[in-house]
């Protein structure tokens, strides 16, 4: 980036931003602020600030977002996820060179609702465990996951560490290995609570994935509802041969 792009003062602002990225003061998804806030923080005019930010935006380092929660943000890298895959999200992120983290938002032991009972093929009111988690990619909120499991199949599940891959935990501790999964994908809007968790504005679009996972005997053992930030998601579908043999994938940023 040349010092002629806004002059030496703008170049100094760019170098300061890149330096903060290099040392980790700024991370993917970090908010730098509004134009007025940044001009004050860097002690430059707003026109100089625009000249400093433009090359960074063009290079894909920064992005502008509008709305009440808008401003200039460090752009997050793209994460790829295949719909219907039988791999936990941490493994998917690692394979793409990303860091992953999980915050458990809540767990519960309660009677299954009619919807949950139908999905898990159990009687209404059967005891289930529920786990709600916030997932991060490269330090940025990526999704809110809500999963239900039949309590009788894994009686001490909620006593286990729940911050990693649940599929790996189920395989090692309970001998449950996912064999097939069916996913339904739709677009919904974020509730105030979901928006707060995912650090987005209220009513922003989310990609909702409803999933039923079965073991090798065909018995469903997981019913899940995952919400991904739709501003960082692409959907692709690839058809193989005959009608009905369709493989779908979703790329999440």
PDB file of N, CA, C and O in Angstrom, residues 207-249:
ATOM      1  N   UNK A 207     -28.974 -18.436   9.330  1.00  0.00           N
ATOM      2  CA  UNK A 207     -29.200 -19.703   8.652  1.00  0.00           C
ATOM      3  C   UNK A 207     -29.498 -20.747   9.714  1.00  0.00           C
ATOM      4  O   UNK A 207     -28.651 -21.051  10.557  1.00  0.00           O
ATOM      5  N   UNK A 208     -30.714 -21.290   9.699  1.00  0.00           N
ATOM      6  CA  UNK A 208     -31.147 -22.275  10.694  1.00  0.00           C
ATOM      7  C   UNK A 208     -31.049 -23.672  10.091  1.00  0.00           C
ATOM      8  O   UNK A 208     -31.604 -23.951   9.021  1.00  0.00           O
ATOM      9  N   UNK A 209     -30.331 -24.562  10.779  1.00  0.00           N
ATOM     10  CA  UNK A 209     -30.165 -25.940  10.329  1.00  0.00           C
ATOM     11  C   UNK A 209     -30.745 -26.871  11.388  1.00  0.00           C
ATOM     12  O   UNK A 209     -30.242 -26.936  12.512  1.00  0.00           O
ATOM     13  N   UNK A 210     -31.817 -27.559  11.041  1.00  0.00           N
ATOM     14  CA  UNK A 210     -32.425 -28.554  11.922  1.00  0.00           C
ATOM     15  C   UNK A 210     -31.888 -29.931  11.519  1.00  0.00           C
ATOM     16  O   UNK A 210     -31.924 -30.286  10.340  1.00  0.00           O
ATOM     17  N   UNK A 211     -31.398 -30.674  12.497  1.00  0.00           N
ATOM     18  CA  UNK A 211     -30.682 -31.922  12.185  1.00  0.00           C
ATOM     19  C   UNK A 211     -31.178 -33.079  13.050  1.00  0.00           C
ATOM     20  O   UNK A 211     -31.375 -32.923  14.260  1.00  0.00           O
ATOM     21  N   UNK A 212     -31.334 -34.240  12.419  1.00  0.00           N
ATOM     22  CA  UNK A 212     -31.582 -35.493  13.132  1.00  0.00           C
ATOM     23  C   UNK A 212     -30.456 -36.450  12.743  1.00  0.00           C
ATOM     24  O   UNK A 212     -30.241 -36.722  11.558  1.00  0.00           O
ATOM     25  N   UNK A 213     -29.746 -36.960  13.761  1.00  0.00           N
ATOM     26  CA  UNK A 213     -28.611 -37.855  13.525  1.00  0.00           C
ATOM     27  C   UNK A 213     -28.938 -39.242  14.059  1.00  0.00           C
ATOM     28  O   UNK A 213     -29.462 -39.386  15.166  1.00  0.00           O
ATOM     29  N   UNK A 214     -28.604 -40.271  13.263  1.00  0.00           N
ATOM     30  CA  UNK A 214     -28.899 -41.658  13.624  1.00  0.00           C
ATOM     31  C   UNK A 214     -27.615 -42.469  13.735  1.00  0.00           C
ATOM     32  O   UNK A 214     -26.623 -42.181  13.066  1.00  0.00           O
ATOM     33  N   UNK A 215     -27.672 -43.510  14.579  1.00  0.00           N
ATOM     34  CA  UNK A 215     -26.526 -44.410  14.702  1.00  0.00           C
ATOM     35  C   UNK A 215     -26.607 -45.482  13.616  1.00  0.00           C
ATOM     36  O   UNK A 215     -27.496 -45.454  12.752  1.00  0.00           O
ATOM     37  N   UNK A 216     -25.676 -46.455  13.663  1.00  0.00           N
ATOM     38  CA  UNK A 216     -25.622 -47.433  12.579  1.00  0.00           C
ATOM     39  C   UNK A 216     -26.775 -48.425  12.596  1.00  0.00           C
ATOM     40  O   UNK A 216     -26.956 -49.193  11.639  1.00  0.00           O
ATOM     41  N   UNK A 217     -27.594 -48.405  13.662  1.00  0.00           N
ATOM     42  CA  UNK A 217     -28.795 -49.250  13.689  1.00  0.00           C
ATOM     43  C   UNK A 217     -30.019 -48.507  13.166  1.00  0.00           C
ATOM     44  O   UNK A 217     -31.110 -49.077  13.098  1.00  0.00           O
ATOM     45  N   UNK A 218     -29.837 -47.224  12.820  1.00  0.00           N
ATOM     46  CA  UNK A 218     -30.941 -46.416  12.322  1.00  0.00           C
ATOM     47  C   UNK A 218     -31.709 -45.686  13.404  1.00  0.00           C
ATOM     48  O   UNK A 218     -32.692 -44.993  13.113  1.00  0.00           O
ATOM     49  N   UNK A 219     -31.274 -45.803  14.655  1.00  0.00           N
ATOM     50  CA  UNK A 219     -31.967 -45.145  15.767  1.00  0.00           C
ATOM     51  C   UNK A 219     -31.501 -43.696  15.905  1.00  0.00           C
ATOM     52  O   UNK A 219     -30.308 -43.424  15.958  1.00  0.00           O
ATOM     53  N   UNK A 220     -32.434 -42.728  15.934  1.00  0.00           N
ATOM     54  CA  UNK A 220     -32.012 -41.333  16.124  1.00  0.00           C
ATOM     55  C   UNK A 220     -31.525 -41.104  17.559  1.00  0.00           C
ATOM     56  O   UNK A 220     -32.163 -41.560  18.512  1.00  0.00           O
ATOM     57  N   UNK A 221     -30.372 -40.449  17.694  1.00  0.00           N
ATOM     58  CA  UNK A 221     -29.870 -40.159  19.042  1.00  0.00           C
ATOM     59  C   UNK A 221     -29.620 -38.676  19.270  1.00  0.00           C
ATOM     60  O   UNK A 221     -29.328 -38.267  20.398  1.00  0.00           O
ATOM     61  N   UNK A 222     -29.751 -37.858  18.212  1.00  0.00           N
ATOM     62  CA  UNK A 222     -29.567 -36.411  18.372  1.00  0.00           C
ATOM     63  C   UNK A 222     -30.620 -35.673  17.553  1.00  0.00           C
ATOM     64  O   UNK A 222     -30.875 -36.013  16.399  1.00  0.00           O
ATOM     65  N   UNK A 223     -31.217 -34.667  18.171  1.00  0.00           N
ATOM     66  CA  UNK A 223     -32.070 -33.713  17.467  1.00  0.00           C
ATOM     67  C   UNK A 223     -31.481 -32.336  17.764  1.00  0.00           C
ATOM     68  O   UNK A 223     -31.336 -31.955  18.933  1.00  0.00           O
ATOM     69  N   UNK A 224     -31.101 -31.600  16.728  1.00  0.00           N
ATOM     70  CA  UNK A 224     -30.372 -30.351  16.940  1.00  0.00           C
ATOM     71  C   UNK A 224     -30.947 -29.229  16.091  1.00  0.00           C
ATOM     72  O   UNK A 224     -31.560 -29.461  15.040  1.00  0.00           O
ATOM     73  N   UNK A 225     -30.725 -28.017  16.574  1.00  0.00           N
ATOM     74  CA  UNK A 225     -31.164 -26.806  15.873  1.00  0.00           C
ATOM     75  C   UNK A 225     -30.019 -25.799  15.988  1.00  0.00           C
ATOM     76  O   UNK A 225     -29.758 -25.261  17.066  1.00  0.00           O
ATOM     77  N   UNK A 226     -29.309 -25.575  14.876  1.00  0.00           N
ATOM     78  CA  UNK A 226     -28.141 -24.700  14.855  1.00  0.00           C
ATOM     79  C   UNK A 226     -28.456 -23.414  14.109  1.00  0.00           C
ATOM     80  O   UNK A 226     -29.110 -23.445  13.048  1.00  0.00           O
ATOM     81  N   UNK A 227     -27.991 -22.303  14.636  1.00  0.00           N
ATOM     82  CA  UNK A 227     -28.185 -20.996  14.010  1.00  0.00           C
ATOM     83  C   UNK A 227     -26.833 -20.411  13.637  1.00  0.00           C
ATOM     84  O   UNK A 227     -26.007 -20.120  14.516  1.00  0.00           O
ATOM     85  N   UNK A 228     -26.596 -20.236  12.339  1.00  0.00           N
ATOM     86  CA  UNK A 228     -25.358 -19.646  11.843  1.00  0.00           C
ATOM     87  C   UNK A 228     -25.609 -18.213  11.373  1.00  0.00           C
ATOM     88  O   UNK A 228     -26.681 -17.908  10.840  1.00  0.00           O
ATOM     89  N   UNK A 229     -24.629 -17.363  11.568  1.00  0.00           N
ATOM     90  CA  UNK A 229     -24.732 -15.989  11.071  1.00  0.00           C
ATOM     91  C   UNK A 229     -24.829 -16.000   9.543  1.00  0.00           C
ATOM     92  O   UNK A 229     -23.916 -16.428   8.847  1.00  0.00           O
ATOM     93  N   UNK A 230     -25.939 -15.499   9.017  1.00  0.00           N
ATOM     94  CA  UNK A 230     -26.168 -15.553   7.570  1.00  0.00           C
ATOM     95  C   UNK A 230     -25.339 -14.545   6.799  1.00  0.00           C
ATOM     96  O   UNK A 230     -25.177 -14.689   5.587  1.00  0.00           O
ATOM     97  N   UNK A 231     -24.785 -13.529   7.484  1.00  0.00           N
ATOM     98  CA  UNK A 231     -23.932 -12.583   6.773  1.00  0.00           C
ATOM     99  C   UNK A 231     -22.581 -13.211   6.444  1.00  0.00           C
ATOM    100  O   UNK A 231     -21.768 -12.596   5.753  1.00  0.00           O
ATOM    101  N   UNK A 232     -22.345 -14.440   6.914  1.00  0.00           N
ATOM    102  CA  UNK A 232     -21.078 -15.102   6.649  1.00  0.00           C
ATOM    103  C   UNK A 232     -21.282 -16.496   6.068  1.00  0.00           C
ATOM    104  O   UNK A 232     -20.471 -17.387   6.260  1.00  0.00           O
ATOM    105  N   UNK A 233     -22.370 -16.689   5.332  1.00  0.00           N
ATOM    106  CA  UNK A 233     -22.725 -18.033   4.872  1.00  0.00           C
ATOM    107  C   UNK A 233     -23.001 -18.046   3.382  1.00  0.00           C
ATOM    108  O   UNK A 233     -23.631 -17.133   2.849  1.00  0.00           O
ATOM    109  N   UNK A 234     -22.516 -19.086   2.711  1.00  0.00           N
ATOM    110  CA  UNK A 234     -22.874 -19.374   1.320  1.00  0.00           C
ATOM    111  C   UNK A 234     -23.370 -20.806   1.240  1.00  0.00           C
ATOM    112  O   UNK A 234     -22.828 -21.688   1.900  1.00  0.00           O
ATOM    113  N   UNK A 235     -24.385 -21.045   0.424  1.00  0.00           N
ATOM    114  CA  UNK A 235     -24.911 -22.398   0.224  1.00  0.00           C
ATOM    115  C   UNK A 235     -24.585 -22.875  -1.180  1.00  0.00           C
ATOM    116  O   UNK A 235     -24.740 -22.119  -2.142  1.00  0.00           O
ATOM    117  N   UNK A 236     -24.135 -24.126  -1.303  1.00  0.00           N
ATOM    118  CA  UNK A 236     -23.924 -24.720  -2.616  1.00  0.00           C
ATOM    119  C   UNK A 236     -24.566 -26.097  -2.642  1.00  0.00           C
ATOM    120  O   UNK A 236     -24.726 -26.742  -1.603  1.00  0.00           O
ATOM    121  N   UNK A 237     -24.953 -26.553  -3.843  1.00  0.00           N
ATOM    122  CA  UNK A 237     -25.522 -27.890  -3.996  1.00  0.00           C
ATOM    123  C   UNK A 237     -24.920 -28.531  -5.231  1.00  0.00           C
ATOM    124  O   UNK A 237     -24.796 -27.895  -6.278  1.00  0.00           O
ATOM    125  N   UNK A 238     -24.536 -29.801  -5.105  1.00  0.00           N
ATOM    126  CA  UNK A 238     -23.959 -30.547  -6.220  1.00  0.00           C
ATOM    127  C   UNK A 238     -24.782 -31.804  -6.452  1.00  0.00           C
ATOM    128  O   UNK A 238     -25.037 -32.557  -5.511  1.00  0.00           O
ATOM    129  N   UNK A 239     -25.207 -32.009  -7.701  1.00  0.00           N
ATOM    130  CA  UNK A 239     -26.013 -33.178  -8.036  1.00  0.00           C
ATOM    131  C   UNK A 239     -25.120 -34.256  -8.634  1.00  0.00           C
ATOM    132  O   UNK A 239     -24.257 -33.974  -9.469  1.00  0.00           O
ATOM    133  N   UNK A 240     -25.333 -35.508  -8.195  1.00  0.00           N
ATOM    134  CA  UNK A 240     -24.567 -36.640  -8.696  1.00  0.00           C
ATOM    135  C   UNK A 240     -25.510 -37.626  -9.372  1.00  0.00           C
ATOM    136  O   UNK A 240     -26.278 -38.310  -8.709  1.00  0.00           O
ATOM    137  N   UNK A 241     -25.469 -37.696 -10.669  1.00  0.00           N
ATOM    138  CA  UNK A 241     -26.188 -38.736 -11.402  1.00  0.00           C
ATOM    139  C   UNK A 241     -27.690 -38.574 -11.374  1.00  0.00           C
ATOM    140  O   UNK A 241     -28.239 -37.590 -11.867  1.00  0.00           O
ATOM    141  N   UNK A 242     -28.385 -39.508 -10.751  1.00  0.00           N
ATOM    142  CA  UNK A 242     -29.831 -39.583 -10.833  1.00  0.00           C
ATOM    143  C   UNK A 242     -30.504 -38.511 -10.003  1.00  0.00           C
ATOM    144  O   UNK A 242     -29.936 -37.980  -9.055  1.00  0.00           O
ATOM    145  N   UNK A 243     -31.771 -38.246 -10.357  1.00  0.00           N
ATOM    146  CA  UNK A 243     -32.571 -37.303  -9.604  1.00  0.00           C
ATOM    147  C   UNK A 243     -32.737 -37.822  -8.182  1.00  0.00           C
ATOM    148  O   UNK A 243     -33.013 -39.000  -7.954  1.00  0.00           O
ATOM    149  N   UNK A 244     -32.587 -36.941  -7.230  1.00  0.00           N
ATOM    150  CA  UNK A 244     -32.726 -37.327  -5.834  1.00  0.00           C
ATOM    151  C   UNK A 244     -31.380 -37.586  -5.166  1.00  0.00           C
ATOM    152  O   UNK A 244     -31.274 -37.535  -3.953  1.00  0.00           O
ATOM    153  N   UNK A 245     -30.341 -37.865  -5.965  1.00  0.00           N
ATOM    154  CA  UNK A 245     -29.006 -38.064  -5.401  1.00  0.00           C
ATOM    155  C   UNK A 245     -28.304 -36.718  -5.369  1.00  0.00           C
ATOM    156  O   UNK A 245     -27.483 -36.409  -6.220  1.00  0.00           O
ATOM    157  N   UNK A 246     -28.667 -35.905  -4.436  1.00  0.00           N
ATOM    158  CA  UNK A 246     -28.149 -34.541  -4.358  1.00  0.00           C
ATOM    159  C   UNK A 246     -27.338 -34.382  -3.085  1.00  0.00           C
ATOM    160  O   UNK A 246     -27.781 -34.749  -1.995  1.00  0.00           O
ATOM    161  N   UNK A 247     -26.159 -33.805  -3.226  1.00  0.00           N
ATOM    162  CA  UNK A 247     -25.316 -33.522  -2.069  1.00  0.00           C
ATOM    163  C   UNK A 247     -25.260 -32.015  -1.882  1.00  0.00           C
ATOM    164  O   UNK A 247     -24.953 -31.286  -2.816  1.00  0.00           O
ATOM    165  N   UNK A 248     -25.568 -31.558  -0.691  1.00  0.00           N
ATOM    166  CA  UNK A 248     -25.584 -30.132  -0.442  1.00  0.00           C
ATOM    167  C   UNK A 248     -24.461 -29.768   0.522  1.00  0.00           C
ATOM    168  O   UNK A 248     -24.111 -30.542   1.395  1.00  0.00           O
ATOM    169  N   UNK A 249     -23.933 -28.562   0.338  1.00  0.00           N
ATOM    170  CA  UNK A 249     -22.915 -28.100   1.260  1.00  0.00           C
ATOM    171  C   UNK A 249     -23.176 -26.652   1.604  1.00  0.00           C
ATOM    172  O   UNK A 249     -23.828 -25.938   0.852  1.00  0.00           O
TER     173      UNK A 249
END
